[in-house]
PDB file of C-alpha atoms in Angstrom:
ATOM      1  CA  GLN C   1     -17.780   5.791  -1.942  1.00 84.00           C
ATOM      2  CA  VAL C   2     -14.304   5.926  -0.683  1.00 91.00           C
ATOM      3  CA  GLN C   3     -11.651   8.327  -1.868  1.00 94.00           C
ATOM      4  CA  LEU C   4      -7.991   7.527  -1.381  1.00 96.00           C
ATOM      5  CA  VAL C   5      -5.232  10.050  -1.721  1.00 97.00           C
ATOM      6  CA  GLU C   6      -1.611   9.044  -1.590  1.00 98.00           C
ATOM      7  CA  SER C   7       1.304  11.413  -0.751  1.00 98.00           C
ATOM      8  CA  GLY C   8       5.018  11.295   0.280  1.00 98.00           C
ATOM      9  CA  GLY C   9       6.552   9.939  -2.953  1.00 98.00           C
ATOM     10  CA  GLY C  10       9.799  11.437  -4.349  1.00 98.00           C
ATOM     11  CA  LEU C  11      13.300  11.017  -5.595  1.00 98.00           C
ATOM     12  CA  VAL C  12      15.801   9.390  -3.158  1.00 98.00           C
ATOM     13  CA  GLN C  13      19.020   7.516  -3.235  1.00 98.00           C
ATOM     14  CA  ALA C  14      19.615   3.970  -2.976  1.00 98.00           C
ATOM     15  CA  GLY C  15      19.766   3.004   0.770  1.00 98.00           C
ATOM     16  CA  ASP C  16      17.466   5.889   1.888  1.00 98.00           C
ATOM     17  CA  SER C  17      14.273   5.738   3.545  1.00 98.00           C
ATOM     18  CA  LEU C  18      10.814   7.113   2.607  1.00 98.00           C
ATOM     19  CA  ARG C  19       7.286   7.117   4.236  1.00 98.00           C
ATOM     20  CA  ILE C  20       4.292   7.358   1.945  1.00 98.00           C
ATOM     21  CA  SER C  21       0.799   7.965   3.376  1.00 98.00           C
ATOM     22  CA  CYS C  22      -2.790   7.337   2.152  1.00 97.00           C
ATOM     23  CA  VAL C  23      -5.660   9.192   3.436  1.00 95.00           C
ATOM     24  CA  ALA C  24      -9.116   7.807   3.050  1.00 92.00           C
ATOM     25  CA  SER C  25     -12.400   9.839   3.007  1.00 91.00           C
ATOM     26  CA  GLY C  26     -15.952   9.108   2.376  1.00 83.00           C
ATOM     27  CA  ARG C  27     -16.462   6.505   5.030  1.00 69.00           C
ATOM     28  CA  THR C  28     -14.642   5.063   8.031  1.00 68.00           C
ATOM     29  CA  VAL C  29     -11.306   3.645   6.941  1.00 67.00           C
ATOM     30  CA  SER C  30     -11.223   1.353  10.079  1.00 73.00           C
ATOM     31  CA  THR C  31     -13.871  -0.974   8.414  1.00 80.00           C
ATOM     32  CA  LEU C  32     -11.627  -1.605   5.393  1.00 88.00           C
ATOM     33  CA  THR C  33      -8.724  -3.746   4.514  1.00 93.00           C
ATOM     34  CA  MET C  34      -5.903  -1.383   3.141  1.00 95.00           C
ATOM     35  CA  ALA C  35      -3.041  -2.333   0.880  1.00 97.00           C
ATOM     36  CA  TRP C  36      -0.219  -0.972  -1.256  1.00 98.00           C
ATOM     37  CA  PHE C  37       0.377  -1.872  -4.764  1.00 98.00           C
ATOM     38  CA  ARG C  38       3.067  -0.625  -7.154  1.00 98.00           C
ATOM     39  CA  GLN C  39       3.546  -0.626 -10.940  1.00 98.00           C
ATOM     40  CA  ALA C  40       6.727   0.128 -12.768  1.00 97.00           C
ATOM     41  CA  PRO C  41       6.755   1.217 -16.465  1.00 93.00           C
ATOM     42  CA  GLY C  42       5.975  -1.690 -18.695  1.00 95.00           C
ATOM     43  CA  LYS C  43       5.205  -4.081 -15.831  1.00 97.00           C
ATOM     44  CA  GLU C  44       1.966  -5.367 -14.250  1.00 97.00           C
ATOM     45  CA  ARG C  45       0.735  -3.921 -10.880  1.00 97.00           C
ATOM     46  CA  GLU C  46       2.007  -5.895  -8.049  1.00 98.00           C
ATOM     47  CA  PHE C  47       1.157  -6.336  -4.384  1.00 98.00           C
ATOM     48  CA  VAL C  48       3.439  -4.677  -1.906  1.00 98.00           C
ATOM     49  CA  ALA C  49       1.878  -4.918   1.631  1.00 98.00           C
ATOM     50  CA  GLY C  50      -1.608  -5.119   3.113  1.00 97.00           C
ATOM     51  CA  ILE C  51      -3.189  -4.753   6.484  1.00 96.00           C
ATOM     52  CA  LYS C  52      -6.648  -5.798   7.955  1.00 91.00           C
ATOM     53  CA  TRP C  53      -8.902  -3.375   9.620  1.00 79.00           C
ATOM     54  CA  ASN C  54      -7.776  -4.147  13.125  1.00 78.00           C
ATOM     55  CA  GLY C  55      -4.041  -4.624  12.211  1.00 79.00           C
ATOM     56  CA  ALA C  56      -4.078  -8.217  13.283  1.00 84.00           C
ATOM     57  CA  VAL C  57      -3.304  -9.651   9.832  1.00 93.00           C
ATOM     58  CA  ILE C  58      -0.429  -8.057   7.880  1.00 95.00           C
ATOM     59  CA  ASP C  59       1.181  -9.422   4.671  1.00 97.00           C
ATOM     60  CA  TYR C  60       4.105  -8.370   2.588  1.00 98.00           C
ATOM     61  CA  ALA C  61       5.534  -9.364  -0.841  1.00 98.00           C
ATOM     62  CA  ASP C  62       8.807 -11.237  -0.607  1.00 98.00           C
ATOM     63  CA  SER C  63      10.600  -8.550  -2.422  1.00 97.00           C
ATOM     64  CA  VAL C  64       9.926  -5.991   0.364  1.00 98.00           C
ATOM     65  CA  LYS C  65       9.867  -8.315   3.486  1.00 98.00           C
ATOM     66  CA  GLY C  66      12.191  -6.884   6.108  1.00 98.00           C
ATOM     67  CA  ARG C  67      12.517  -3.430   4.543  1.00 98.00           C
ATOM     68  CA  PHE C  68       8.995  -2.082   4.314  1.00 98.00           C
ATOM     69  CA  THR C  69       6.490  -1.737   7.132  1.00 98.00           C
ATOM     70  CA  ILE C  70       2.810  -1.061   6.612  1.00 97.00           C
ATOM     71  CA  SER C  71       0.669   0.557   9.451  1.00 96.00           C
ATOM     72  CA  ARG C  72      -2.582   2.288   9.921  1.00 92.00           C
ATOM     73  CA  ASP C  73      -4.083   4.911  11.989  1.00 90.00           C
ATOM     74  CA  ASN C  74      -7.697   4.590  12.055  1.00 82.00           C
ATOM     75  CA  ALA C  75      -8.380   7.759  14.145  1.00 86.00           C
ATOM     76  CA  GLN C  76      -6.852   9.663  11.150  1.00 88.00           C
ATOM     77  CA  ASN C  77      -8.217   7.382   8.406  1.00 89.00           C
ATOM     78  CA  THR C  78      -4.632   6.977   7.266  1.00 93.00           C
ATOM     79  CA  VAL C  79      -2.481   3.958   6.199  1.00 95.00           C
ATOM     80  CA  TYR C  80       1.347   4.289   5.875  1.00 97.00           C
ATOM     81  CA  LEU C  81       4.193   2.563   4.197  1.00 98.00           C
ATOM     82  CA  GLN C  82       7.566   3.088   5.715  1.00 98.00           C
ATOM     83  CA  MET C  83      10.292   2.131   3.151  1.00 98.00           C
ATOM     84  CA  ASN C  84      13.832   1.473   4.176  1.00 98.00           C
ATOM     85  CA  SER C  85      16.804   0.455   2.425  1.00 98.00           C
ATOM     86  CA  LEU C  86      15.439   1.385  -0.851  1.00 98.00           C
ATOM     87  CA  LYS C  87      16.634  -0.056  -3.960  1.00 98.00           C
ATOM     88  CA  PRO C  88      16.508   1.132  -7.680  1.00 98.00           C
ATOM     89  CA  GLU C  89      14.175  -1.848  -8.357  1.00 97.00           C
ATOM     90  CA  ASP C  90      11.588  -0.206  -5.838  1.00 98.00           C
ATOM     91  CA  THR C  91      11.092   2.578  -8.411  1.00 98.00           C
ATOM     92  CA  ALA C  92       7.389   2.613  -9.329  1.00 98.00           C
ATOM     93  CA  VAL C  93       4.089   4.305  -8.913  1.00 98.00           C
ATOM     94  CA  TYR C  94       2.731   3.293  -5.503  1.00 98.00           C
ATOM     95  CA  TYR C  95      -1.113   2.939  -5.252  1.00 98.00           C
ATOM     96  CA  CYS C  96      -3.083   2.740  -2.162  1.00 98.00           C
ATOM     97  CA  ALA C  97      -6.110   0.359  -2.331  1.00 97.00           C
ATOM     98  CA  ALA C  98      -9.148  -0.527  -0.183  1.00 95.00           C
ATOM     99  CA  ASP C  99     -10.971  -3.807   0.074  1.00 93.00           C
ATOM    100  CA  ARG C 100     -14.676  -3.830   1.564  1.00 90.00           C
ATOM    101  CA  GLY C 101     -14.693  -7.667   1.666  1.00 85.00           C
ATOM    102  CA  LYS C 102     -14.950  -9.742   4.947  1.00 81.00           C
ATOM    103  CA  ARG C 103     -11.996 -11.888   4.346  1.00 83.00           C
ATOM    104  CA  LEU C 104      -9.815 -13.649   6.851  1.00 86.00           C
ATOM    105  CA  ARG C 105      -6.545 -12.789   4.866  1.00 90.00           C
ATOM    106  CA  VAL C 106      -5.118  -9.858   3.166  1.00 94.00           C
ATOM    107  CA  ALA C 107      -5.835 -10.291  -0.659  1.00 95.00           C
ATOM    108  CA  ARG C 108      -2.854 -10.013  -2.985  1.00 96.00           C
ATOM    109  CA  GLU C 109      -4.892  -9.721  -6.259  1.00 96.00           C
ATOM    110  CA  PRO C 110      -5.783  -6.313  -7.450  1.00 97.00           C
ATOM    111  CA  ASP C 111      -9.250  -7.413  -8.559  1.00 96.00           C
ATOM    112  CA  TRP C 112     -10.288  -7.834  -5.055  1.00 95.00           C
ATOM    113  CA  TYR C 113      -9.900  -4.166  -4.192  1.00 96.00           C
ATOM    114  CA  ASP C 114     -12.849  -1.737  -4.506  1.00 95.00           C
ATOM    115  CA  TYR C 115     -11.115   1.657  -4.265  1.00 95.00           C
ATOM    116  CA  TRP C 116      -7.899   3.048  -5.553  1.00 97.00           C
ATOM    117  CA  GLY C 117      -5.824   6.170  -5.239  1.00 98.00           C
ATOM    118  CA  LEU C 118      -4.114   7.923  -8.229  1.00 98.00           C
ATOM    119  CA  GLY C 119      -0.802   6.861  -7.097  1.00 98.00           C
ATOM    120  CA  THR C 120       2.451   8.488  -5.845  1.00 98.00           C
ATOM    121  CA  GLN C 121       5.733   8.296  -7.722  1.00 98.00           C
ATOM    122  CA  VAL C 122       8.804   6.776  -5.869  1.00 98.00           C
ATOM    123  CA  THR C 123      12.034   6.972  -7.735  1.00 98.00           C
ATOM    124  CA  VAL C 124      15.194   5.501  -6.266  1.00 98.00           C
ATOM    125  CA  SER C 125      18.492   6.284  -7.973  1.00 98.00           C
ATOM    126  CA  SER C 126      21.762   4.279  -7.692  1.00 93.00           C
TER     127      SER C 126
END
């Protein structure tokens, strides 16, 4: 069993930056593919960014490319999402997810992920 706990969300102004974190416990996070998803009210959960266990493969949704950066610190069992140039449309609950699968690429589909955090709210005002 893997437990994921997100933190760092909050209310910011458009153009601001924010870094959210996800701490994993229960097993070594270094063996897992980690990803961030987000879900706005009334919308489906969407992929934001993902990173393989060794950091060699990273993927971003088109909507956040050039603005967001995903990284991980396996020694601290933590994955981060640095969000820059935030826009009101980035407002959502951001979820951390972990995938046990031995895949060559980061999966963008939520169904592939085995563990989920409860989410952290990010609100961007204009």
